Amino acid sequence: MEVLVNDKQLLVSHSLAVRIGVEEALFLQLLHYRLEKNGVEKEGHIWYRQTYEGWAKQCSYWNITKVKRLITKLERYQLILSSNKLNSFFTDRSKWYRIDYEKINKLLQKKVYTQEELFPEEPKLREKKKTKPNNDPSNDIATIIHYLNEKTNKHFNEHSKTSNRLIKAILNEGYTVEDCYLVIDEQVRNWMHDPQMYKYLRPMTLFRSGNFESYLNNALARMQDNDYVPAPVVLDFDEGDYE
């Protein structure tokens, strides 16, 4: 127990954690600390500049992929605001971050529902309902493939083992069908009219784990800032889509 007492402590707001998650609240606490200690005033707000790699070094208990997902989630919640327009050089990979404290205060005023309030007891319904929930993602995968075909005018097979494996892995990581739509729309926008890149509008490129996360981050960034550089394509010629 001595180590637990004397070691460095991680501070997290309980009220915020029950609303957005422990890790998300922990990251916000870290950003708040950095804004107070190393913040820079720009455009009437206090900002903190950092790269994903820099965040990962500060948060050694998370890798870069985890840091990106946390930041992206908080950006989508609009609890943190980020921009690369404040950089002096176009090649600068860092971003500037600030917290929307007004939105956090509004969030903290919302009621937190208990499990009993969210899921009231219904004994009769529970006795009749004995079937297990359907966790089969095949319908979602088919929907995503159909959406890709519609947007690209191609004919990928929804039963392709490679495509199913890649998309299922993406969904198992916590991404949604809407995230897949967003990636498809973004890359169609970038590649549809490029003869060299059009051929890469395919499941094995779009839904490969490393590619997908970069494309999704680019799509989300474009929703906030149209000035960004598309992520490079990672190609793999050992797998196919038309099995």
Short mmCIF file of C-alpha atoms in Angstrom, two decimals, residues 162 165-166 170 203-213 215 234-237 239:
data_model
loop_
_atom_site.label_atom_id
_atom_site.label_comp_id
_atom_site.label_asym_id
_atom_site.label_seq_id
_atom_site.Cartn_x
_atom_site.Cartn_y
_atom_site.Cartn_z
CA THR A 162 -11.27 -10.15 -46.74
CA ARG A 165 -12.70 -9.44 -41.81
CA LEU A 166 -11.48 -5.86 -42.20
CA ILE A 170 -13.15 -1.88 -37.45
CA PRO A 203 -12.38 -2.15 -48.77
CA MET A 204 -8.81 -3.40 -48.35
CA THR A 205 -7.52 0.20 -48.48
CA LEU A 206 -10.31 2.11 -46.74
CA PHE A 207 -10.93 -0.28 -43.87
CA ARG A 208 -7.39 -1.34 -43.02
CA SER A 209 -7.05 -0.35 -39.36
CA GLY A 210 -4.21 2.17 -39.70
CA ASN A 211 -5.67 3.74 -42.83
CA PHE A 212 -9.21 3.94 -41.46
CA GLU A 213 -8.26 5.89 -38.38
CA TYR A 215 -9.05 8.86 -42.93
CA VAL A 234 -0.81 2.02 -47.24
CA LEU A 235 -1.02 -0.56 -50.01
CA ASP A 236 -1.10 -4.33 -49.66
CA PHE A 237 -1.08 -6.41 -52.81
CA GLU A 239 -5.18 -9.38 -50.35
#
